[in-house]
Each structure stands twice: as C-alpha cells, then as structure tokens.
CSV table of C-alpha atoms and ligand atoms in Angstrom, one decimal:
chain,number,residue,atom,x,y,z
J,1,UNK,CA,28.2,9.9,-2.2
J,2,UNK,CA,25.2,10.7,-4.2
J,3,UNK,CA,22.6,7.9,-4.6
J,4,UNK,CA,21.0,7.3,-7.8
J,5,UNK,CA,17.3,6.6,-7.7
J,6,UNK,CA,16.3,4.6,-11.2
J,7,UNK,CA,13.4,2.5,-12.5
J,8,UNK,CA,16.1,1.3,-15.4
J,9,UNK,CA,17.3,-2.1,-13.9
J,10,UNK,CA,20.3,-1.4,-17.5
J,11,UNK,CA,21.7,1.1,-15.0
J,12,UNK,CA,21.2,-0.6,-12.1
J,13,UNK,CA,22.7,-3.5,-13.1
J,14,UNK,CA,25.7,-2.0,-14.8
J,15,UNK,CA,26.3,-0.3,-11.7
J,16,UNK,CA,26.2,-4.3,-9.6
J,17,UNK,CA,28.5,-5.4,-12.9
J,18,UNK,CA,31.0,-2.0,-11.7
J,19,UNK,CA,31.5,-3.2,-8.1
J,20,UNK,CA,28.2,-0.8,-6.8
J,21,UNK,CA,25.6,-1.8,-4.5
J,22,UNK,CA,22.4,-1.5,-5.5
J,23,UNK,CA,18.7,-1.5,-3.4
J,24,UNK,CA,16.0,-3.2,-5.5
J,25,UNK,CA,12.8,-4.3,-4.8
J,26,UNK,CA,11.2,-8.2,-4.3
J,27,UNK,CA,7.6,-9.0,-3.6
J,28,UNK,CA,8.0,-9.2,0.2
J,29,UNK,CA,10.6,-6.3,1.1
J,30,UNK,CA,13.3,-3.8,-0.6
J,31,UNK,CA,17.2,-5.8,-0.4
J,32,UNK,CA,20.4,-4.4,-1.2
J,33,UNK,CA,22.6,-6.1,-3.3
J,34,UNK,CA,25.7,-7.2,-4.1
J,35,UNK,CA,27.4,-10.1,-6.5
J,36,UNK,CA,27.4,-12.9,-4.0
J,37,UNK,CA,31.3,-13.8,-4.7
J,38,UNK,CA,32.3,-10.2,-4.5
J,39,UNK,CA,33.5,-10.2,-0.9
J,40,UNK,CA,34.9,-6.4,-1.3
J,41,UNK,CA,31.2,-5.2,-2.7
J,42,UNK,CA,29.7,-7.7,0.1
J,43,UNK,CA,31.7,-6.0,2.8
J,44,UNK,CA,30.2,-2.5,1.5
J,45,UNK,CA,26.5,-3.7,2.5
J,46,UNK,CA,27.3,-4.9,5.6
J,47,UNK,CA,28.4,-1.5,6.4
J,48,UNK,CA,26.1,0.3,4.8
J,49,UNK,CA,23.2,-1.7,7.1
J,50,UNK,CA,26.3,-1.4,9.7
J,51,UNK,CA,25.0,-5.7,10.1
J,52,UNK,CA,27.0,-7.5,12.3
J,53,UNK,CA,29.1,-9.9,10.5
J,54,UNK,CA,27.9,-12.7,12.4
J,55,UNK,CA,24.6,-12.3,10.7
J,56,UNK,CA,24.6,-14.4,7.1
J,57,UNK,CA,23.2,-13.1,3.9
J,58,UNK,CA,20.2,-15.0,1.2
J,59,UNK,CA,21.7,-16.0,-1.9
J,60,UNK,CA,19.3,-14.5,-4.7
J,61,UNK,CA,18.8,-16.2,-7.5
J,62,UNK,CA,16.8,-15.9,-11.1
J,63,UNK,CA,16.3,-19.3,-12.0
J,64,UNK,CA,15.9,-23.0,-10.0
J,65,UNK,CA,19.2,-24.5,-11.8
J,66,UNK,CA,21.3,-21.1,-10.3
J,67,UNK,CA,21.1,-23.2,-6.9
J,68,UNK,CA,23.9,-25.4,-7.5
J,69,UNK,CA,26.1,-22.5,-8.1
J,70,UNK,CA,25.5,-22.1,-3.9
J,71,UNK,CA,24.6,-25.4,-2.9
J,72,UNK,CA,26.4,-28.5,-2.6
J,73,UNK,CA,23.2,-30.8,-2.3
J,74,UNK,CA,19.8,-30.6,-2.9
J,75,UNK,CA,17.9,-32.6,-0.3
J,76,UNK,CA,14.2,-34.2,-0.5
J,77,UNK,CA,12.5,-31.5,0.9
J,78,UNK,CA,14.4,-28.8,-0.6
J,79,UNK,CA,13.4,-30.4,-3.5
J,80,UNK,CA,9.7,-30.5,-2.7
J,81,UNK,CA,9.4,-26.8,-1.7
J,82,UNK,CA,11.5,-25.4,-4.6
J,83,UNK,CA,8.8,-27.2,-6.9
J,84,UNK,CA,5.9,-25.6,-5.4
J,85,UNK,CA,7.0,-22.2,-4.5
J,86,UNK,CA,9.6,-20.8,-6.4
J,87,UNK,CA,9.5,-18.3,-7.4
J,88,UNK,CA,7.6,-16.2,-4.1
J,89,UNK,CA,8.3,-15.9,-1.0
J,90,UNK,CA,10.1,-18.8,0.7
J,91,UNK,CA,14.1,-19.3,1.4
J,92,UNK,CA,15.6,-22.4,1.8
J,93,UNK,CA,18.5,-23.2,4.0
J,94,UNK,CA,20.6,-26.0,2.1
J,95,UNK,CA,24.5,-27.0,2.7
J,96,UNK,CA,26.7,-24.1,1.0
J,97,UNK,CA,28.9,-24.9,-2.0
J,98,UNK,CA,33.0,-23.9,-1.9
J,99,UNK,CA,31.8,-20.9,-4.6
J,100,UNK,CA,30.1,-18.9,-1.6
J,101,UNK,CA,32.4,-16.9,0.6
J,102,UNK,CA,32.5,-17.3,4.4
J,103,UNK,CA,31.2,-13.5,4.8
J,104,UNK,CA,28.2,-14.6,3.0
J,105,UNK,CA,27.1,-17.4,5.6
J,106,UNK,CA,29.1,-15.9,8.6
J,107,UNK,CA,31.4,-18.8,8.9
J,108,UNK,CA,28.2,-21.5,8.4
J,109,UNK,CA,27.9,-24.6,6.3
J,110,UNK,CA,24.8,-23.4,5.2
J,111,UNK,CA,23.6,-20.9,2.9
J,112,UNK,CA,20.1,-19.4,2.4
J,113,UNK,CA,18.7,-19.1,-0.8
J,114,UNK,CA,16.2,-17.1,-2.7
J,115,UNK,CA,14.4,-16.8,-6.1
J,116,UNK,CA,12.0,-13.8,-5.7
J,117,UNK,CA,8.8,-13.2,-7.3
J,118,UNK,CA,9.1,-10.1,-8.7
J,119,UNK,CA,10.0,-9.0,-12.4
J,120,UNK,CA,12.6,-6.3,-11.3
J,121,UNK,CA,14.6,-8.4,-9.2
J,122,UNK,CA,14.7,-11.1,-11.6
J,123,UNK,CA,15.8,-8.6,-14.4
J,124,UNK,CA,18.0,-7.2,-11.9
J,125,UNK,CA,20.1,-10.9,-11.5
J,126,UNK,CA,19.9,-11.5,-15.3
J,127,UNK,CA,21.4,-8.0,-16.1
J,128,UNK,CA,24.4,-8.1,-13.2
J,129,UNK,CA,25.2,-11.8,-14.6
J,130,UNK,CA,25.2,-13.6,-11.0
J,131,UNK,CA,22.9,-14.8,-8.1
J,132,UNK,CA,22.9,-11.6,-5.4
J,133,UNK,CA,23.4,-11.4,-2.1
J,134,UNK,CA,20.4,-9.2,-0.4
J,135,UNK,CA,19.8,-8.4,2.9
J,136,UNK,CA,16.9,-6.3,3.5
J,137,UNK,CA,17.5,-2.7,2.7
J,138,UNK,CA,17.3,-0.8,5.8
J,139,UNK,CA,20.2,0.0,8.9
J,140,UNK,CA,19.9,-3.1,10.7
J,141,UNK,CA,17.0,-3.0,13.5
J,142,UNK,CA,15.1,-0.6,11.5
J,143,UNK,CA,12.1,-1.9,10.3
J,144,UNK,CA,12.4,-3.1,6.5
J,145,UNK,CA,11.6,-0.9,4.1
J,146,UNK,CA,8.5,-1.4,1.4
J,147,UNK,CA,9.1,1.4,-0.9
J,148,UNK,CA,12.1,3.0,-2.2
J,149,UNK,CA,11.8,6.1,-0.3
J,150,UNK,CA,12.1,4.5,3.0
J,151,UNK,CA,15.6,2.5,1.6
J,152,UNK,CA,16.6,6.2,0.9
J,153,UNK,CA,15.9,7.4,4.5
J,154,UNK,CA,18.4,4.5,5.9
J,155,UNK,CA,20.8,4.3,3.2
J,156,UNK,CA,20.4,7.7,1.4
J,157,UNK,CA,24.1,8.9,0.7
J,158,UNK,CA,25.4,6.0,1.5
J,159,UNK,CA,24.9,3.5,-0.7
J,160,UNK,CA,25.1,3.3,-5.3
J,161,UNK,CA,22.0,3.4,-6.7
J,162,UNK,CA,18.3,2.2,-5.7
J,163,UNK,CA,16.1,0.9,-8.3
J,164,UNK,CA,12.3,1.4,-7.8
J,165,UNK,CA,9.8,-0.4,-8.0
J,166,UNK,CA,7.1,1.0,-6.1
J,167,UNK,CA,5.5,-0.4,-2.8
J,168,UNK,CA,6.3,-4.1,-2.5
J,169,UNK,CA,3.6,-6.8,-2.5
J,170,UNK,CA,3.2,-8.4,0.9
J,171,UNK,CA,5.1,-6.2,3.0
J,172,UNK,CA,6.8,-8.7,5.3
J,173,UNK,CA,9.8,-10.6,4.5
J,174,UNK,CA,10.5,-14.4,3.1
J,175,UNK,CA,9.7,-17.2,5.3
J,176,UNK,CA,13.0,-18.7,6.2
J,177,UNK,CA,13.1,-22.8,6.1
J,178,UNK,CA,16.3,-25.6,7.0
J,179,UNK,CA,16.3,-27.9,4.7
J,180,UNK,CA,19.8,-29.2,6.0
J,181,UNK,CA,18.3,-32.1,8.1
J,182,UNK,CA,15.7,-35.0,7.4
J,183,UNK,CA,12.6,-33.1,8.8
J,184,UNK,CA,12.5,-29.2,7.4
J,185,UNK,CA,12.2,-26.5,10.1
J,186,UNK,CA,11.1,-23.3,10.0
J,187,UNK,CA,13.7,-20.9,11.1
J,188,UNK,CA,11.5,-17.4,10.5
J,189,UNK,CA,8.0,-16.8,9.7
J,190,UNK,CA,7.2,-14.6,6.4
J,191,UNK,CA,4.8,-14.1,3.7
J,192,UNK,CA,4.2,-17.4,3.4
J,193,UNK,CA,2.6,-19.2,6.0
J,194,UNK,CA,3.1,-22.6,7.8
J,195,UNK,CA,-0.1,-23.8,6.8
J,196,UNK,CA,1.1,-23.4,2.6
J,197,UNK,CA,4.2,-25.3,3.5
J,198,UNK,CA,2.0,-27.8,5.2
J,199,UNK,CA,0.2,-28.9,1.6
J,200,UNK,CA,3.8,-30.4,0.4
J,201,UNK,CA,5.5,-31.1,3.6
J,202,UNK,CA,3.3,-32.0,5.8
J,203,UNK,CA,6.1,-32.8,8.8
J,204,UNK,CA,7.7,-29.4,8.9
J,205,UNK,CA,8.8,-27.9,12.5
J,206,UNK,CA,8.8,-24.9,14.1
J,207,UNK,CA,11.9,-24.2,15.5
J,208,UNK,CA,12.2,-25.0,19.3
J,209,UNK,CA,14.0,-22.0,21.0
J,210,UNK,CA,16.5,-24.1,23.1
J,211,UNK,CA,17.6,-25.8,19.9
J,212,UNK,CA,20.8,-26.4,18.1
J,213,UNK,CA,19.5,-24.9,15.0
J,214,UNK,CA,18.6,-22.2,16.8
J,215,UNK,CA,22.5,-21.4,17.4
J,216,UNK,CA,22.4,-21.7,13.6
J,217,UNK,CA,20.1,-19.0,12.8
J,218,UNK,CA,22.1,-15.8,13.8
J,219,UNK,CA,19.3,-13.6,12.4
J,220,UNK,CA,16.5,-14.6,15.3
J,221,UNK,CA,19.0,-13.1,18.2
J,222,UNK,CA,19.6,-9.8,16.9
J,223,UNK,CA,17.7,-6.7,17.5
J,224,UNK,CA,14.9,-6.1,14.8
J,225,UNK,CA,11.9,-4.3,13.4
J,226,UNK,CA,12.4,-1.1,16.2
J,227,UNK,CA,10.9,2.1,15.3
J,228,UNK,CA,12.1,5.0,18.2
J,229,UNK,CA,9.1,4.8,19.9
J,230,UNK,CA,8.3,2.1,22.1
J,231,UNK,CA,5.5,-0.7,20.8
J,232,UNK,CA,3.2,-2.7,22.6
J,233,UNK,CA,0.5,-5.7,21.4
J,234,UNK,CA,-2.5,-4.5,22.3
J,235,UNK,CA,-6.0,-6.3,22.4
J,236,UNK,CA,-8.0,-3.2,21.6
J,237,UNK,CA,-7.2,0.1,21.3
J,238,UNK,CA,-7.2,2.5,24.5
J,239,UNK,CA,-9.7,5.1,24.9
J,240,UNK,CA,-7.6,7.2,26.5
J,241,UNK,CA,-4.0,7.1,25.2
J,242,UNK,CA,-1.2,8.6,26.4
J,243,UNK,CA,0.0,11.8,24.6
J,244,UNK,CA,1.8,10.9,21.0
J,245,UNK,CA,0.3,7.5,20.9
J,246,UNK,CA,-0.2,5.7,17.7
J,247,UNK,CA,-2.4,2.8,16.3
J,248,UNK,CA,-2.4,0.2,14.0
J,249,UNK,CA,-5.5,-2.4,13.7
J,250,UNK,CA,-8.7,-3.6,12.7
J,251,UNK,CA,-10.8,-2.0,15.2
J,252,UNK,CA,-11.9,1.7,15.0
J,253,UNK,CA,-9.3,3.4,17.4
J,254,UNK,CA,-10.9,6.6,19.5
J,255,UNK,CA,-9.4,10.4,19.0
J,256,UNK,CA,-7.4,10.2,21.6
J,257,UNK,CA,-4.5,8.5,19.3
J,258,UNK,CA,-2.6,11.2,17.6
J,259,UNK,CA,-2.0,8.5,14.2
J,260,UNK,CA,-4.0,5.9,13.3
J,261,UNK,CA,-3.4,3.2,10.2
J,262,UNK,CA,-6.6,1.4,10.1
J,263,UNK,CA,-6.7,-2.3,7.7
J,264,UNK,CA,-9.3,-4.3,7.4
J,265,UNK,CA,-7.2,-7.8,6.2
J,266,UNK,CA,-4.4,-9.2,7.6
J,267,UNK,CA,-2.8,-9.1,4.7
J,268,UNK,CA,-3.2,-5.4,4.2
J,269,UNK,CA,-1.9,-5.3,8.1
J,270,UNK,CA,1.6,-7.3,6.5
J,271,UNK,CA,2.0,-4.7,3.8
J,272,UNK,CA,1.2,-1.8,5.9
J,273,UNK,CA,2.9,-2.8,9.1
J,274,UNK,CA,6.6,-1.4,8.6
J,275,UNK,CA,5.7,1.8,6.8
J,276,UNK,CA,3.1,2.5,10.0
J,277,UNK,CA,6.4,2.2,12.3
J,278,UNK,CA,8.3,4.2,10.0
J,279,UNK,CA,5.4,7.3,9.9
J,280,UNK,CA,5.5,7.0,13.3
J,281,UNK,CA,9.1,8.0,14.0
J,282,UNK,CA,9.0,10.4,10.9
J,283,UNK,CA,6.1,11.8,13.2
J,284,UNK,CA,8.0,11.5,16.9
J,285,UNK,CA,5.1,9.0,17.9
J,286,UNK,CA,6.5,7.9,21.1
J,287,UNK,CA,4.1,4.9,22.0
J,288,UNK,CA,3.1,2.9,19.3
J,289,UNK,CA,0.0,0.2,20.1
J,290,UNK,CA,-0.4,-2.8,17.6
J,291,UNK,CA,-3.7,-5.0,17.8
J,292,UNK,CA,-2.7,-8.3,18.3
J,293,UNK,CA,-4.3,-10.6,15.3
J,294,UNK,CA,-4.6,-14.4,15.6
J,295,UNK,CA,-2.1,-16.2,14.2
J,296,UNK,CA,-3.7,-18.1,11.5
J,297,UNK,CA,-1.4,-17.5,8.1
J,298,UNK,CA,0.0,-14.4,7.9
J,299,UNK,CA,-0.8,-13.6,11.1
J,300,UNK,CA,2.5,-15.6,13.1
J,301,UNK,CA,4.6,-13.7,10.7
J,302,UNK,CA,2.4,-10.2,11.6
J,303,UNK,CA,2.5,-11.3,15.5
J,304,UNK,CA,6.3,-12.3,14.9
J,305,UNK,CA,7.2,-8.7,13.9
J,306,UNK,CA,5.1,-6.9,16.5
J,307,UNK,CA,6.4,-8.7,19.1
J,308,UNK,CA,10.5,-8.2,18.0
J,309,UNK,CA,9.4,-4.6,17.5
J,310,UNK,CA,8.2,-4.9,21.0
J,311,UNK,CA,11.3,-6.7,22.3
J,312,UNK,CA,13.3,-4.0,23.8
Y,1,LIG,O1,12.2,-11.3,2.1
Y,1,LIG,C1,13.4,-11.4,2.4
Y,1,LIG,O2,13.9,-12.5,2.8
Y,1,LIG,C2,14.3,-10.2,2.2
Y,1,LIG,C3,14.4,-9.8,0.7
Y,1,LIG,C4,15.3,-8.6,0.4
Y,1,LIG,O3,14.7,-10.9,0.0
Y,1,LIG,N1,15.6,-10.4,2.8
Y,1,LIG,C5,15.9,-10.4,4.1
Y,1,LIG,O4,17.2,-10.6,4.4
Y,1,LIG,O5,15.0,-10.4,4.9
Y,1,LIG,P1,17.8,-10.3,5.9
Y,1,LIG,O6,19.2,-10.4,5.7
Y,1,LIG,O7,17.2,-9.1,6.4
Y,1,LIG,O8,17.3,-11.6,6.7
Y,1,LIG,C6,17.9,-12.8,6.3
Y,1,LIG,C7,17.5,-13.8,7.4
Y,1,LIG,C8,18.3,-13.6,8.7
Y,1,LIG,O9,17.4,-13.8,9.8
Y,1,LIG,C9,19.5,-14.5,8.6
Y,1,LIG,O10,20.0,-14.8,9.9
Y,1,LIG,C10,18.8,-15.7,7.9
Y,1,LIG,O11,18.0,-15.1,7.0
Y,1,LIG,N2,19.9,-16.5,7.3
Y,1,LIG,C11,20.6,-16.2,6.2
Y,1,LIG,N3,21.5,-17.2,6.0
Y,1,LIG,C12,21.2,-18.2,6.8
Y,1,LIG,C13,21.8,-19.5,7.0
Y,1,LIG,N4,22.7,-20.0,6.3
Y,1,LIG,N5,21.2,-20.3,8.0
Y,1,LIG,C14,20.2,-19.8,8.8
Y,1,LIG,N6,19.7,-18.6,8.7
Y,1,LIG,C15,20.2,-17.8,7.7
Y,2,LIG,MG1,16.5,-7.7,7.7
C-alpha cells in the first residue's frame, strides 16, 4: 500500500469517511485514527501498531457535548477537569456508553477520552463526522512519534494516509486521569502536570502500583518508549563513554559521546525527548544516557518516559 502524506485534512478526512486510517497530528504526539464505532477500520490500527488487543484506545473528540456519545455519566470531577482543560492535553477515564465497542476499551467499562488542542485534529473529527479512536502513531514500544516523518518510518506502507502538521507542541503524550471513582487518580503522567490538576482538584491520587485500578490500566504494563539501544538515567554525563554512546541533557556533555541533543528547559527536553531516541537508532547509537531532571511539572512525565525507555 502506498501512503499518502497530505496537509489537506478534505482528503484526510474523506479517506477516515471511506473506511481508511489516517495519522494526524495533536499538540502532545502524532495518533492514528479510525471512526471509533468502526470496529473493522479499528481492527486495521491495531495491526498496523501490531497493539495488543488487551490495550484500550482514547476516544477523540471535537467538542465537550461529543462526550456523551462515549460516556454513560459524567462524574463531579470529570466535570471539574473538562471545564478547565479542555481542550489540551488531559484524558479522562469516565464509565463507557453501549455506543463504544468492546475493542475500543479491551473488554473495560471504561473509556478514555480526549479533546485535543490542536486545529488539525479538531478539523480532522469535524470533517470524518465522528469522535476518533487514536492511539499514538508509532509500532507499539517504539517511542511516539512528533513529526510526520517519524509516523512514516513505523507505519510507512502500511497504513492510508498521514496528515501533517509539522513537529507537535509538547512532545510527550496526554496525562491520563480515572474519573470513575469519588477521588480522581492519575493513571499516566503527560504534558500536563499533577501540580495544574492540583488548582481544581486538589485531592487527586497518584496511582499506587499494587492497586485495583492499576489492573485497569492495561497501557502502564506494556513495553514502551524503547529505542534499539539500551538507555540509562544518568546524573551527569560521562567523560569517558563507551563507543556509540549518546546524550541528552542540560549539562554540556564531553567529546567522547558520539550524539549529543543538548536543551536548556524541561519543556524543550519533553518535545525533544522521542525524536533524540529515534536519531539515535537511525544513527545505531547503542547506549543512550538521559540526565535525570527533577520531577517538578513536566519533569514526572520526562522521568516517566526515560525510565520505561530504560525498563528492559
Ligand atoms: O497524547 C495522547 O494521549 C496520544 C495522542 C495521539 O492523543 N495518544 C496516546 O494513545 O498516547 P496510546 O494508545 O498510545 O495511549 C493510551 C493510554 C494507554 O496507556 C491506555 O492503556 C490508556 O491510555 N487507556 C485507554 N483507555 C483506557 C481506559 N478505559 N482505562 C484506563 N486506561 C486507558
Ligand atoms: Mg502509545
């Protein structure tokens, strides 16, 4: 199959409204979608990403109201967080309507839900007529991708059309929130922190590990973020690397690294994170060292990435 790269979200769209799957971009990451009650076009992006089923999909949606098309209630805190930051960066976790397919939520009563920050993804909804089911664009355990050339690296040949929007805005995906029970919990850090949900719900949790919801969240146990090379948090960089070492970080890394990404903010660390582990493997960067950053704001999400990257 030939994939057609296009900045016309008409084409792209029409091609979502013919049964295609299309890669667009949001603000935090590229996802690939598919009508989110088309279990036949659904199926095609979870082999395209070859996902494992057991791994449920975000509802995408263009406006607040689209929600009750996917959920059956809208709780208090839902309610509270949707007011403050939709559209951006944040999913919710609410109890699914009978309108979203099993293969959507992996068998769950829950469904995730989205409404992205981003003009091309909105016009993208609006034109295929229905809220979108988007994971992120890559083959799964690859690290997302943030611009459409690294979608067409995974997914090249394999999948419709990707519409492109240049380099996404904060580089790291949604921040993933429950909003099933009486006290919100935070199921993934993102691009937006703990401390911004904080302002309007001051009693959100982070997950505990051993918990029930953690069972829930299928995403957290699965392989993730894994360039070829193996990574490793590092405090500072080494002054003598081994051979085909890489580094990404605030501090000024010696010659002995054979690629270097330096940042100076954290937030330029979150955008530039996955494309650095992508260049590295493009470059056969065996060892790839990470400063470690605190994990004030976007730094848990940063930390979060590095150490799944690290993982295995
Ligand atoms: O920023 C993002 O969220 C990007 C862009 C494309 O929107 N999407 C994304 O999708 O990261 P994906 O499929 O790569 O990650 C979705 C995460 C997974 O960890 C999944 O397990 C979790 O959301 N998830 C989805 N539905 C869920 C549910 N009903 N309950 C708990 N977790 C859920
Ligand atoms: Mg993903």
């Amino acid at each position: 199959m030939k994939t057609l790269v296009t900045e016309s979200v008409e084409i792209a769209s029409e091609i979502v409204r013919n049964g295609g799957i299309v890669a667009f971009p949001t603000e935090t990451v590229y996802g690939l979608g598919a009508p989110f009650s088309d279990t036949e076009a659904i199926k095609k992006v979870f082999d395209a990403k070859r996902r494992p089923q057991d791994n449920p999909l975000i509802v995408h949606i263009s406006t607040p109201e689209q929600i009750e098309q996917v959920a059956s209630e809208i709780t208090l805190s839902a309610a509270t967080l949707i007011a403050e930051f939709f559209p951006g960066p944040l999913t919710i976790v609410l109890p699914k309507s009978g309108a979203v397919p099993e293969l959507v939520t992996a068998g769950l009563e829950t469904v995730a839900v989205r409404m992205p920050a981003n003009e091309i993804a909105i016009a993208l909804i609006e034109g295929s007529r229905t809220p979108l089911v988007a994971p992120s664009a890559n083959v799964s355990g690859k690290p997302s991708p943030t611009t459409a050339a690294a979608v067409i690296e995974d997914l090249g040949g394999i999948i419709d059309c990707v519409l492109d929007g240049g380099q996404t805005r904060h580089g790291l995906e949604s921040t993933v929130v429950d909003c099933t029970g009486e006290t919100p919990v935070l199921l993934r850090s993102g691009s937006l922190s703990i401390e911004d949900l904080r302002t309007v719900c001051p009693d959100i949790k982070k997950l505990e590990p051993s918990s029930d919801l953690s069972r829930r969240s299928p995403g957290l146990r699965h392989r993730h973020y894994s360039p070829e090379a193996a990574v490793l948090a590092v405090n500072t960089p080494d002054p003598s690397p081994p051979p085909n070492t890489a580094f990404i970080g605030f501090m000024t890394a010696g010659e002995g690294y054979d690629f270097v990404v330096p940042v100076e903010t954290k937030e330029e660390y979150a955008v530039r994170l996955f494309e650095f582990l992508r260049e590295c493997d493009r470059r056969g960067i065996q060892l790839v060292h990470c400063e470690a950053v605190d994990e004030a704001g976007i730094g848990s999400a940063i930390m979060d990435r590095i150490r799944r990257a690290a993982a295995d």
